[in-house]
Short mmCIF file of C-alpha atoms and ligand atoms in Angstrom, two decimals:
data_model
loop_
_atom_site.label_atom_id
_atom_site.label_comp_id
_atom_site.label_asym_id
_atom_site.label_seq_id
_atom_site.Cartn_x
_atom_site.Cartn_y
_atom_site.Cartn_z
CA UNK N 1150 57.25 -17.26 -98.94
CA UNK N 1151 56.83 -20.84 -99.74
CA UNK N 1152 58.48 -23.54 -102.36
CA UNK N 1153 56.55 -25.77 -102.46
CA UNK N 1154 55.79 -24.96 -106.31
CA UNK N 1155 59.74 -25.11 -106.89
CA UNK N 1156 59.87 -28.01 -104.69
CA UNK N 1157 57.24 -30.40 -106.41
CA UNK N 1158 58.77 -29.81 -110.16
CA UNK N 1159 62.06 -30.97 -109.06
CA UNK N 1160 60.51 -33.56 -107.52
CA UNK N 1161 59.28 -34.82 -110.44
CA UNK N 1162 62.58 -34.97 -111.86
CA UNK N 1163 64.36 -36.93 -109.63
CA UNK N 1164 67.91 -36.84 -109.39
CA UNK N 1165 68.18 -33.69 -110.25
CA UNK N 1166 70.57 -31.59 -108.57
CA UNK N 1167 68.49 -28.91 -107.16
CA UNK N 1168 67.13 -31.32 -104.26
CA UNK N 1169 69.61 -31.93 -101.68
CA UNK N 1170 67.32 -33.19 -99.24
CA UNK N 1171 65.78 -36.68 -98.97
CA UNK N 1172 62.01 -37.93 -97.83
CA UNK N 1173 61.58 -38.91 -93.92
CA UNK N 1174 59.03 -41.20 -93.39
CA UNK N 1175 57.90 -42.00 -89.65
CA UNK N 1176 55.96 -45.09 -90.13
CA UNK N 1177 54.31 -45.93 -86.65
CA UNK N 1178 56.52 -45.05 -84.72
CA UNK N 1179 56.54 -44.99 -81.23
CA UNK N 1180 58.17 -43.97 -77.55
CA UNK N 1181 57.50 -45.51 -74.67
CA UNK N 1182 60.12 -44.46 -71.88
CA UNK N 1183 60.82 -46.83 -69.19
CA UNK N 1184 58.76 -47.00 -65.96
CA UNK N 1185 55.66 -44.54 -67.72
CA UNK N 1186 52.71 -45.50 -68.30
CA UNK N 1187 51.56 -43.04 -71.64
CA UNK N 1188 53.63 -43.10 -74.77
CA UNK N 1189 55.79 -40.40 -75.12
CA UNK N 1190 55.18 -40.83 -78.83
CA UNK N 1191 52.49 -42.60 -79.85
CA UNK N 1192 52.47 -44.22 -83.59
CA UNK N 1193 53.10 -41.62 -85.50
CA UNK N 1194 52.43 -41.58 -89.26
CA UNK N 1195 54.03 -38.99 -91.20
CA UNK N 1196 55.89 -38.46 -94.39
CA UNK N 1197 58.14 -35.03 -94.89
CA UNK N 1198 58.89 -34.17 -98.51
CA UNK N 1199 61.95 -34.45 -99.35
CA UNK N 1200 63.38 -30.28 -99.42
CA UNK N 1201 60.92 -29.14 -97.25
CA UNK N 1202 60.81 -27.56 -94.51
CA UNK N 1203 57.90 -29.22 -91.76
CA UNK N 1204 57.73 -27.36 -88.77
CA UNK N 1205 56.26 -29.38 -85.90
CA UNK N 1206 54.62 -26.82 -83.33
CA UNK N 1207 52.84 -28.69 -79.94
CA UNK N 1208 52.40 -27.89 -76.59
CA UNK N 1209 55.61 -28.66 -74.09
CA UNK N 1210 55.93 -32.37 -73.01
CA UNK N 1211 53.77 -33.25 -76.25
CA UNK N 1212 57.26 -35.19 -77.96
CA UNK N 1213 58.30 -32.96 -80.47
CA UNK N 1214 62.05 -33.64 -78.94
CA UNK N 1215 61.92 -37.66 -78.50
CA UNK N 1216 60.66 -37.70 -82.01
CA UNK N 1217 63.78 -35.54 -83.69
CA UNK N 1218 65.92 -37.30 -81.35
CA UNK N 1219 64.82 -40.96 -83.00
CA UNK N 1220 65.20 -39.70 -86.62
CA UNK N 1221 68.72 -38.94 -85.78
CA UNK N 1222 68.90 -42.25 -83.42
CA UNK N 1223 69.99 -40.40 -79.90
CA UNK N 1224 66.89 -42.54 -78.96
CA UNK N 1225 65.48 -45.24 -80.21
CA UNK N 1226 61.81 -45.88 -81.36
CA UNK N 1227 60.19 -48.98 -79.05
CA UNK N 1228 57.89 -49.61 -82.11
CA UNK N 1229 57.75 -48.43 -85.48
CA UNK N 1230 60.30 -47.74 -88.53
CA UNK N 1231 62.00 -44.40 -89.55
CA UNK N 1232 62.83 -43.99 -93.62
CA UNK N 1233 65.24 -41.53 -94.99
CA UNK N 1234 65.11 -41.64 -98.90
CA UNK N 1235 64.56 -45.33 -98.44
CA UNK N 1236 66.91 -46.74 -96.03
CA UNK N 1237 65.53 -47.21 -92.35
CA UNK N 1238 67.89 -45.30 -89.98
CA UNK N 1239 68.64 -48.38 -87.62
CA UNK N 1240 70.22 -50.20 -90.19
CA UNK N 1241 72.39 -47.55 -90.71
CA UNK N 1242 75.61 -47.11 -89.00
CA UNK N 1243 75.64 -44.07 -86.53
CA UNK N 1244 78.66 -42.48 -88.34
CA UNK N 1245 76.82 -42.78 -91.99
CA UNK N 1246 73.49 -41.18 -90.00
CA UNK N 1247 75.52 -38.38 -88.44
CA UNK N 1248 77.05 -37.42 -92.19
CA UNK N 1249 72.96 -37.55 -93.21
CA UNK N 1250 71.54 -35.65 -90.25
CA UNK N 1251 72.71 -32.36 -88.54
CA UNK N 1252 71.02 -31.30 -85.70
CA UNK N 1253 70.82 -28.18 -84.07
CA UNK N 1254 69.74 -26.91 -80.51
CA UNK N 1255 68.59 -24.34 -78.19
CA UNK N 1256 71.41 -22.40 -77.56
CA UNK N 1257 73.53 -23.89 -80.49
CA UNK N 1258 74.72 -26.76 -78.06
CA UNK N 1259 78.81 -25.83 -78.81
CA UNK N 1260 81.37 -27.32 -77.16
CA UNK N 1261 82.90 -24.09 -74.91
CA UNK N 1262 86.11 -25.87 -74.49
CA UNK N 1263 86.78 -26.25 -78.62
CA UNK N 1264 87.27 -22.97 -80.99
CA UNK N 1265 84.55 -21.91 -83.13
CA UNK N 1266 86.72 -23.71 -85.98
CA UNK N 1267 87.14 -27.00 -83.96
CA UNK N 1268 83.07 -27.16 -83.47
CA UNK N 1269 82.28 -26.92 -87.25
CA UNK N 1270 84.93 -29.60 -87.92
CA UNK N 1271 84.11 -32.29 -85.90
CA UNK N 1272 81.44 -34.38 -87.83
CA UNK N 1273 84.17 -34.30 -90.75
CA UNK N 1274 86.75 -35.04 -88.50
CA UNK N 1275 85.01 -37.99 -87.23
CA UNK N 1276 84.43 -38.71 -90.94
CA UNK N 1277 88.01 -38.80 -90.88
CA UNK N 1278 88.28 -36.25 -93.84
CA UNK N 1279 91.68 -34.99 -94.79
CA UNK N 1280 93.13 -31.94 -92.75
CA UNK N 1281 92.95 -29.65 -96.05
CA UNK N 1282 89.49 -30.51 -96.61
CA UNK N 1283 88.27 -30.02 -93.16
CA UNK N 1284 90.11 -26.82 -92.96
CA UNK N 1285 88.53 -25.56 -96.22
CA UNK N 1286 85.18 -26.74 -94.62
CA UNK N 1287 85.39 -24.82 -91.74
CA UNK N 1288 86.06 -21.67 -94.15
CA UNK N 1289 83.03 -22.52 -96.40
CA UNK N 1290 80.60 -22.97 -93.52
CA UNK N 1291 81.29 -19.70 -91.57
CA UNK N 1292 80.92 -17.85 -94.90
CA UNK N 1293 77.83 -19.51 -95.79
CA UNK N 1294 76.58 -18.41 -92.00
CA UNK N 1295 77.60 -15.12 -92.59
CA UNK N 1296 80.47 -14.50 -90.57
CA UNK N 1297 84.05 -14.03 -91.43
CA UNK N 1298 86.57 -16.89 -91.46
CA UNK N 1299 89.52 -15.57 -89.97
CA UNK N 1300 88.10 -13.39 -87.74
CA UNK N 1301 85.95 -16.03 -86.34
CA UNK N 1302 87.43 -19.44 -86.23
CA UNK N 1303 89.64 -19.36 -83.36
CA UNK N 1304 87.31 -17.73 -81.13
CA UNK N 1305 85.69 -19.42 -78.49
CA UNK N 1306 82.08 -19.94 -78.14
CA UNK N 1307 81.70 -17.43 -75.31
CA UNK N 1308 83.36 -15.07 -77.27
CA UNK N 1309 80.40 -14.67 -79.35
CA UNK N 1310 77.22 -12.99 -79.01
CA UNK N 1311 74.24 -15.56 -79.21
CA UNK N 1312 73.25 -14.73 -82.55
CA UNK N 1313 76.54 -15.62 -83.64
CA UNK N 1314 76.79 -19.09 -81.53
CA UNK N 1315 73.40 -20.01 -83.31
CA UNK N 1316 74.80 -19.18 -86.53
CA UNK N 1317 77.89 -22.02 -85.41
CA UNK N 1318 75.42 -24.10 -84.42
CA UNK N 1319 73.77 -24.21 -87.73
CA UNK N 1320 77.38 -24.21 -89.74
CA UNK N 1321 78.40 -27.35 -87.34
CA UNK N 1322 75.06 -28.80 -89.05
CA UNK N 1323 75.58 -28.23 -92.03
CA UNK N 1324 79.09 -29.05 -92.22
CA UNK N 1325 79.09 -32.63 -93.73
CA UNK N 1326 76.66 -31.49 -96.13
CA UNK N 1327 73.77 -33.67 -94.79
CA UNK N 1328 70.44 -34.12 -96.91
CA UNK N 1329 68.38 -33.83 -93.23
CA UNK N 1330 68.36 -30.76 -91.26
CA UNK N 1331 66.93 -31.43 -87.40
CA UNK N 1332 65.87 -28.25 -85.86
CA UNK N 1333 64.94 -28.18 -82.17
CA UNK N 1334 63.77 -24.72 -80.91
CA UNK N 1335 66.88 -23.87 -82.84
CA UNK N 1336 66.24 -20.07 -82.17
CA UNK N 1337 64.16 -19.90 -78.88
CA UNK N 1338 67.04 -18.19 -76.73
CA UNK N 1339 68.45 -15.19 -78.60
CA UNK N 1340 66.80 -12.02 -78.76
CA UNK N 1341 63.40 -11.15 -80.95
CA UNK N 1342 65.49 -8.99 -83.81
CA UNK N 1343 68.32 -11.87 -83.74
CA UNK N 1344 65.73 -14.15 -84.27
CA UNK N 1345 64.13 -12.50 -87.42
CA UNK N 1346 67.23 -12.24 -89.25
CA UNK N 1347 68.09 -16.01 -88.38
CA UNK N 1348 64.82 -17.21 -89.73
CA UNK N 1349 65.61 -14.79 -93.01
CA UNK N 1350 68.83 -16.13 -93.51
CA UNK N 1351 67.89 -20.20 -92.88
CA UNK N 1352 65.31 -18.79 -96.00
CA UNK N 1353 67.66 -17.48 -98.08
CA UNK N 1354 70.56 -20.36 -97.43
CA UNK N 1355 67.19 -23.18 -97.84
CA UNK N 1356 66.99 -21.39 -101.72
CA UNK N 1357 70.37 -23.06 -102.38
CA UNK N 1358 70.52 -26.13 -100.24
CA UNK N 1359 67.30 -27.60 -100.57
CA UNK N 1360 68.02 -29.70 -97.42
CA UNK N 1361 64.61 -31.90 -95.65
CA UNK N 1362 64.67 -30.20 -92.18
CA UNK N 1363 62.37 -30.63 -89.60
CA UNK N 1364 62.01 -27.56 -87.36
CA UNK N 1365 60.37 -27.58 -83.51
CA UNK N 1366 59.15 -24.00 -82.36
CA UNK N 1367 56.67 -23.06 -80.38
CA UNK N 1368 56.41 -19.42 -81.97
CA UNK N 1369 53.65 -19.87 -84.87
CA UNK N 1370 54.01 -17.14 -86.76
CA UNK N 1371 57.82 -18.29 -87.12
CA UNK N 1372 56.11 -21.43 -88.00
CA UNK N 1373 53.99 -19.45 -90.53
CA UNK N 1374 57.27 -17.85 -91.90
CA UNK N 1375 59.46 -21.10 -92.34
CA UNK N 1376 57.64 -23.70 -93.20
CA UNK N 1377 56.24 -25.32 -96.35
CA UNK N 1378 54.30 -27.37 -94.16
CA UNK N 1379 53.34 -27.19 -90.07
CA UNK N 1380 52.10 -30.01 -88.01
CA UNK N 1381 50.26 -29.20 -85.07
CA UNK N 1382 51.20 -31.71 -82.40
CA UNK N 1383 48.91 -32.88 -79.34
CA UNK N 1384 50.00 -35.19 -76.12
CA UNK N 1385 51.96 -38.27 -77.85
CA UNK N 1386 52.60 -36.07 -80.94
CA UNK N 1387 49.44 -36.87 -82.23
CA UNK N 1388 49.01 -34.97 -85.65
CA UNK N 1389 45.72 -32.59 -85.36
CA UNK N 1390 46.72 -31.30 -88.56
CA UNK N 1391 50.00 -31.59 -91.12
CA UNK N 1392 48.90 -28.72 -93.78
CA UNK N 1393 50.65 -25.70 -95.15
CA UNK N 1394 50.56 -22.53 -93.50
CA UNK N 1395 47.96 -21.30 -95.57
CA UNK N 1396 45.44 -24.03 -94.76
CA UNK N 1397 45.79 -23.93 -91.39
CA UNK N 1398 45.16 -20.73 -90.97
CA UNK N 1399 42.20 -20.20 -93.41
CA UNK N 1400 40.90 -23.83 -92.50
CA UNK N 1401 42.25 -24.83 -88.70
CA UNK N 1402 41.10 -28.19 -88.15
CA UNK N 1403 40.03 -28.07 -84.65
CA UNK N 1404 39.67 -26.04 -81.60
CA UNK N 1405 42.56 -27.14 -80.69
CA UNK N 1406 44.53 -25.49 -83.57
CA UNK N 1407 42.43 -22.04 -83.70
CA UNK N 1408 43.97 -21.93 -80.43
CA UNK N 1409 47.59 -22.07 -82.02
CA UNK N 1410 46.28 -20.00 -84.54
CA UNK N 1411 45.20 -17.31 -82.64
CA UNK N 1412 43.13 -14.35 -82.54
CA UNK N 1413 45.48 -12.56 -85.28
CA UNK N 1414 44.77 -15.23 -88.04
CA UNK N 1415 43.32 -12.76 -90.49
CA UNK N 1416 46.44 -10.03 -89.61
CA UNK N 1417 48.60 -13.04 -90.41
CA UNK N 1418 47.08 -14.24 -93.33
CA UNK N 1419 47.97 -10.63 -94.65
CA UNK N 1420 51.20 -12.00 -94.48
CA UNK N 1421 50.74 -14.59 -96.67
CA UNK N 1422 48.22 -13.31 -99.57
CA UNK N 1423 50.24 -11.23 -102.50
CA UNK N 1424 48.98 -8.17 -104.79
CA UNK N 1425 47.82 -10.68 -107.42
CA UNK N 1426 45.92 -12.83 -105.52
CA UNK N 1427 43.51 -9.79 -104.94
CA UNK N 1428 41.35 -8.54 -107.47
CA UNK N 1429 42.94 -4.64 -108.15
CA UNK N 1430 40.74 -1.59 -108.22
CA UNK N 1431 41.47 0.50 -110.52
CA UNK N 1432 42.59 4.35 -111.27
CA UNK N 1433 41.85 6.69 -113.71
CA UNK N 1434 44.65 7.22 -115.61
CA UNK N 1435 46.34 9.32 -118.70
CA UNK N 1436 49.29 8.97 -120.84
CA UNK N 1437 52.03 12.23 -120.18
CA UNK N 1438 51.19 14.50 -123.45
CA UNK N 1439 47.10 12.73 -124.02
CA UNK N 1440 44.33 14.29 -123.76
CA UNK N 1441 43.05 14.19 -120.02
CA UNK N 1442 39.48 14.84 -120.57
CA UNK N 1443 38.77 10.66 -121.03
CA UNK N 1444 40.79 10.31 -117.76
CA UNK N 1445 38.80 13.55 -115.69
CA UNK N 1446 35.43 11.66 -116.76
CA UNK N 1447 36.91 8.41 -115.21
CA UNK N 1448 38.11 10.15 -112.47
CA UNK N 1449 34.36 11.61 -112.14
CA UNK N 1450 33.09 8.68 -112.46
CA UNK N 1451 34.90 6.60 -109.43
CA UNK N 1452 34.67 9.43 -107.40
CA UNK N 1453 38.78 10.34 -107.06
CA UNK N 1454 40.46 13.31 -106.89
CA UNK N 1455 43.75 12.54 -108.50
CA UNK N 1456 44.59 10.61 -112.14
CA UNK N 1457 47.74 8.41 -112.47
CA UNK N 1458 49.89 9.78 -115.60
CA UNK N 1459 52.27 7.32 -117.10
CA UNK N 1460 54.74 7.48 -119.65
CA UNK N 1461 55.15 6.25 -122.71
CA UNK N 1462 55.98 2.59 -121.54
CA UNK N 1463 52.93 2.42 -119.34
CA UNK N 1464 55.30 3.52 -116.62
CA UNK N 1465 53.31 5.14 -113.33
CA UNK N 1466 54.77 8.21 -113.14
CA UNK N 1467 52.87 10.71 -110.76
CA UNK N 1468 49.75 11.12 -109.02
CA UNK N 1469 48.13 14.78 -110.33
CA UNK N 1470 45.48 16.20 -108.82
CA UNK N 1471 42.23 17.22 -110.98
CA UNK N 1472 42.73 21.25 -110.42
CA UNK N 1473 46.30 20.56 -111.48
CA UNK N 1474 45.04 18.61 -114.32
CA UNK N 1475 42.44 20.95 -115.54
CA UNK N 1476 44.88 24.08 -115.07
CA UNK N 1477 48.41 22.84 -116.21
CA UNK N 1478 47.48 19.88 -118.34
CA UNK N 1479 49.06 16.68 -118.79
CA UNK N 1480 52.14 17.58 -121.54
CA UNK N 1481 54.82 17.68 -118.81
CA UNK N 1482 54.82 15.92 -115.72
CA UNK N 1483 58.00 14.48 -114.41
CA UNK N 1484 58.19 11.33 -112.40
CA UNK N 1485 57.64 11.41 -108.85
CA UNK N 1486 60.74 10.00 -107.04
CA UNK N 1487 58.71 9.50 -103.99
CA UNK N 1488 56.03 7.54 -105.74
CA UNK N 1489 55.09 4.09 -104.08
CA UNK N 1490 54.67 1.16 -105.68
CA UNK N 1491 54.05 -2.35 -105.26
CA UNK N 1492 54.82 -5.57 -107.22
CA UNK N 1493 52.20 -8.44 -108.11
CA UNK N 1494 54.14 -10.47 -105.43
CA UNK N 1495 54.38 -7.94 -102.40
CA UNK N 1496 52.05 -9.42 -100.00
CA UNK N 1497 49.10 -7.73 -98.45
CA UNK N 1498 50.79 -6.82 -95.49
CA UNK N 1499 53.37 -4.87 -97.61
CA UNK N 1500 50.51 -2.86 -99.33
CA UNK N 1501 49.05 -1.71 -95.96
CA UNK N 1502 52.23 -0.39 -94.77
CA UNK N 1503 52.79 1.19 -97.89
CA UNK N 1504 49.51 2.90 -97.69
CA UNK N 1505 49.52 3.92 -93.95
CA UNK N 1506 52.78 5.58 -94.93
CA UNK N 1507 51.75 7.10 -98.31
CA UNK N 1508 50.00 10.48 -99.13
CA UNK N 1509 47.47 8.74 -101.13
CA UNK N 1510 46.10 6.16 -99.40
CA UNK N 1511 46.12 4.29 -102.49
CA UNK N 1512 48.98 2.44 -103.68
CA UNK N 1513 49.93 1.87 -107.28
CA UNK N 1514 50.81 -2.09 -108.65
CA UNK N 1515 52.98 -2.36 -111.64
CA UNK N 1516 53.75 -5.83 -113.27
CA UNK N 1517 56.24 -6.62 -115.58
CA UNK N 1518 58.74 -4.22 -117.01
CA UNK N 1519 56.89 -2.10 -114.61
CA UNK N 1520 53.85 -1.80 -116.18
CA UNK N 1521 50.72 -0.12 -114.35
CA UNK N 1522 48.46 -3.11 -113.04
CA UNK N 1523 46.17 -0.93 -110.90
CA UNK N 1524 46.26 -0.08 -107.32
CA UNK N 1525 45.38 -1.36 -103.89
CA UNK N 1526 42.84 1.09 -102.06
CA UNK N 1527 41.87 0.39 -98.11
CA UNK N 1528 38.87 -0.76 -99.73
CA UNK N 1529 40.94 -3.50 -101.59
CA UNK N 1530 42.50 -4.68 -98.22
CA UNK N 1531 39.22 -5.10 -95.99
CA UNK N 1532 37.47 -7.19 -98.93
CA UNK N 1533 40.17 -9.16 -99.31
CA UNK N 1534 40.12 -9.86 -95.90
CA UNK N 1535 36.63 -10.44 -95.75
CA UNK N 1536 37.28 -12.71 -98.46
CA UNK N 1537 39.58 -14.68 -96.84
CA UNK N 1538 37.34 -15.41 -93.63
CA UNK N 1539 35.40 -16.78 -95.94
CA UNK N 1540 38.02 -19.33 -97.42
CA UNK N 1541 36.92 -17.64 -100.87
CA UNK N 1542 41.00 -16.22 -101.44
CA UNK N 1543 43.88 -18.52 -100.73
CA UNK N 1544 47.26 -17.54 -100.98
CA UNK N 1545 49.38 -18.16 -103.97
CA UNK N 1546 52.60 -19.93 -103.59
CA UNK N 1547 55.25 -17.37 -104.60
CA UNK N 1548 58.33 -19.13 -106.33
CA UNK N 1549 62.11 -17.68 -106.69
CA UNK N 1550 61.50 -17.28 -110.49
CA UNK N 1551 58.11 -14.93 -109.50
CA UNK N 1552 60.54 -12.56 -107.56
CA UNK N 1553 63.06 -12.90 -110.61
CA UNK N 1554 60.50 -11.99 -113.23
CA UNK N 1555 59.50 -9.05 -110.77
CA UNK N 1556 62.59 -7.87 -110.67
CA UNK N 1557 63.19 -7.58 -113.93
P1 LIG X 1603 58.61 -31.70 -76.11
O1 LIG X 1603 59.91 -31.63 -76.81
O2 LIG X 1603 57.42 -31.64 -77.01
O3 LIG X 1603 58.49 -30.70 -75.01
P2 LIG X 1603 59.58 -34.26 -75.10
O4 LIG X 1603 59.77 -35.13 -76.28
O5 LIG X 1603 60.77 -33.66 -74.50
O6 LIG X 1603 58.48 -33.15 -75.41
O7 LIG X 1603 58.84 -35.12 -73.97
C1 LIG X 1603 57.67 -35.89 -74.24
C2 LIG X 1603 57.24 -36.62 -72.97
O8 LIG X 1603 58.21 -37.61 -72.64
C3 LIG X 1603 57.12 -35.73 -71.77
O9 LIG X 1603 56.02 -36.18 -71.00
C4 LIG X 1603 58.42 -35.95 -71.02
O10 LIG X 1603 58.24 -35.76 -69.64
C5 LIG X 1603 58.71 -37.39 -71.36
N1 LIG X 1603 60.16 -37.67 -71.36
C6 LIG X 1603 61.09 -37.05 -72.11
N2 LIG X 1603 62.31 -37.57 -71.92
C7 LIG X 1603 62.15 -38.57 -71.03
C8 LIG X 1603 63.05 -39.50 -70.40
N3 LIG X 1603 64.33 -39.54 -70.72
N4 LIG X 1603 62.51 -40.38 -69.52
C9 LIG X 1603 61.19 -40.38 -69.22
N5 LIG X 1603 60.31 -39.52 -69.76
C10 LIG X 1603 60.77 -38.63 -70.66
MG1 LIG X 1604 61.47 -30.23 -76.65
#
């Protein structure tokens, strides 16, 4: 899923409460360390929306560290200016950055020698916050992770699986509420399934925090799943391309990328095209009590052996095969409990497991109020995809109101 929809209208309304992040700009900067002869980090351009998530994916050794490590000032640029909103970081003072930048590492970087509690306080404590606030902080943050407060806070980091440290980690981030989020192979060490519901839950918490964080992996599809936008990095963090996920993979800029890309770019991009984007096929169909003969020609005529009966409210109801039809009729047919069905916003990927799974190898689509679309045949899958090798179908953005209205 991406926000970037969501993102650009509050954009446009600035100030308004919904964005809690704030624009980076990198505006040439660049690394040269001390006795090498190549820049580390060689004047880079780049601007990262404020609310977005940019995921920066590159080779190792290419800089994606020294340049998260000079937006939060643990090194300094040798050339070049940083922005946040519109201040440039080295004027600021390093206490005022730390409030506007968390930062979170491989292996959630806790101290082992402080509780669990201790960890997430000690950006406020250097803020010199009040002991009641702090305290209520520490509360706050392990909720909003997840994990429970008093069972939790006096641990010590070893005391907790690594799931649960990275979870810390990203509480300790977030703990004085900064508008930046710095992400450095945040979830590289824990364990694949771990790792999945991390990257769901940084979704779900980004839907309320809106913070600007900049995310280094070298996983792309968990590039593909976080990000609004991904830059591919080269030596010198040299931007091949800075695109959204969808882009890159239908349109990789270079060899270079298709290489990041990989030979599963159309299997991916299943990932990222919803129902509606795809033209539906459709089914014949009847209303519970009609008469079926209208729907047995249809049903002739496309060459299926089953009609979709709905009820009165459009409602799919139950697949019934053409014997059944022609010797029971239509008047009573209950719903199927069974029946599968698929929303305008389930994405492609959804629809095939569906159908793999489903008697029918066809899968209905309802819309609102859960209203009969169409359906999604094999057929509907392998042109799509054809489609999108040919750059003809791009993927819709898919906002939090689209899964609202779906829901409903
Ligand atoms: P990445 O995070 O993409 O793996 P880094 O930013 O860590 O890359 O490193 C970029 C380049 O800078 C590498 O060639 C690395 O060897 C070099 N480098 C990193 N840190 C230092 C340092 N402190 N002194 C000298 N060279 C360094
Ligand atoms: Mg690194």
């Amino acid at each position: 899923m991406t926000r970037e929809d969501s993102t650009e209208r509050e954009n446009s309304t600035e100030g308004s409460e919904s964005v809690h992040g704030e624009q980076i700009v990198l505006d040439g900067v660049t690394k040269r360390y001390p006795g090498t002869s190549s820049a580390a980090v060689d004047n880079v351009e780049m601007t990262i929306p404020a609310g977005e998530i940019v995921m920066l994916v590159g080779p190792s050794g290419c800089g994606k560290t020294t340049t998260m490590k000079m937006i939060n000032r643990l090194i300094e640029p040798t050339e070049g200016r940083i922005l946040i909103g519109d201040e440039d970081v080295t004027d600021k003072d390093p206490d005022e950055l730390r409030r506007h930048v968390g930062y979170v590492i491989q292996g959630a970087g806790l101290f082992p020698h402080y509780t669990v509690g201790d960890n997430i306080a000690l950006v406020p404590r250097l803020l010199k916050w009040d002991k009641k606030r702090v305290e209520d902080r520490v509360n706050e943050m392990l909720d909003l992770v997840s994990l429970d407060p008093d069972t939790y806070k006096n641990r010590y980091p070893r005391e907790l699986s690594g799931g649960q440290q990275q979870r810390v980690g990203v509480a300790r981030a977030l703990a004085a509420d900064p508008p930046v989020l710095l992400m450095d192979e945040p979830f590289g060490a824990v364990d694949p399934i771990t790792r999945q519901r991390l990257q769901d839950e940084l979704l779900r918490l980004q839907v309320e925090l809106r913070k600007t964080i900049v995310f280094v992996t070298h996983d792309f599809d968990e590039a593909v799943k976080l990000g609004d936008r991904i830059a591919i990095l080269d030596v010198g963090s040299e931007i091949v391309q800075y695109d959204t996920p969808e882009q890159i993979l239908t349109n990789p800029a270079s060899d270079f990328v298709r290489g990041f890309v990989g030979a599963g770019s159309a299997l991916k991009q299943l990932n990222l095209t919803r129902v509606r984007d795809v033209k539906l096929d459709e089914a014949a169909y009847a209303h519970i009590g009609d008469d079926p003969s209208a729907a047995l020609a249809k049903a002739e005529e496309l060459g299926r052996s089953h009609i979709m009966i709905l009820d009165d409210k459009h409602r799919p109801q139950r697949w019934v095969s053409i014997e059944d039809v022609n010797s029971g009729g239509i008047e009573k047919v209950s719903r199927d409990h069974e029946l599968e069905v698929l929303s305008m916003t389930s994405t492609l990927n959804d629809a095939l497991d569906t159908m793999l799974t489903s008697r029918h190898r066809v899968v209905v689509v309802t819309g609102a109020k859960n209203r009969y679309e169409g359906v999604v045949r094999t057929e509907t899958i392998m042109d799509a995809m054809q489609a999108i090798q040919q750059g003809e179908v791009g993927a819709s953005e898919t906002t939090v109101e689209d899964i609202e209205e779906d829901a409903r």
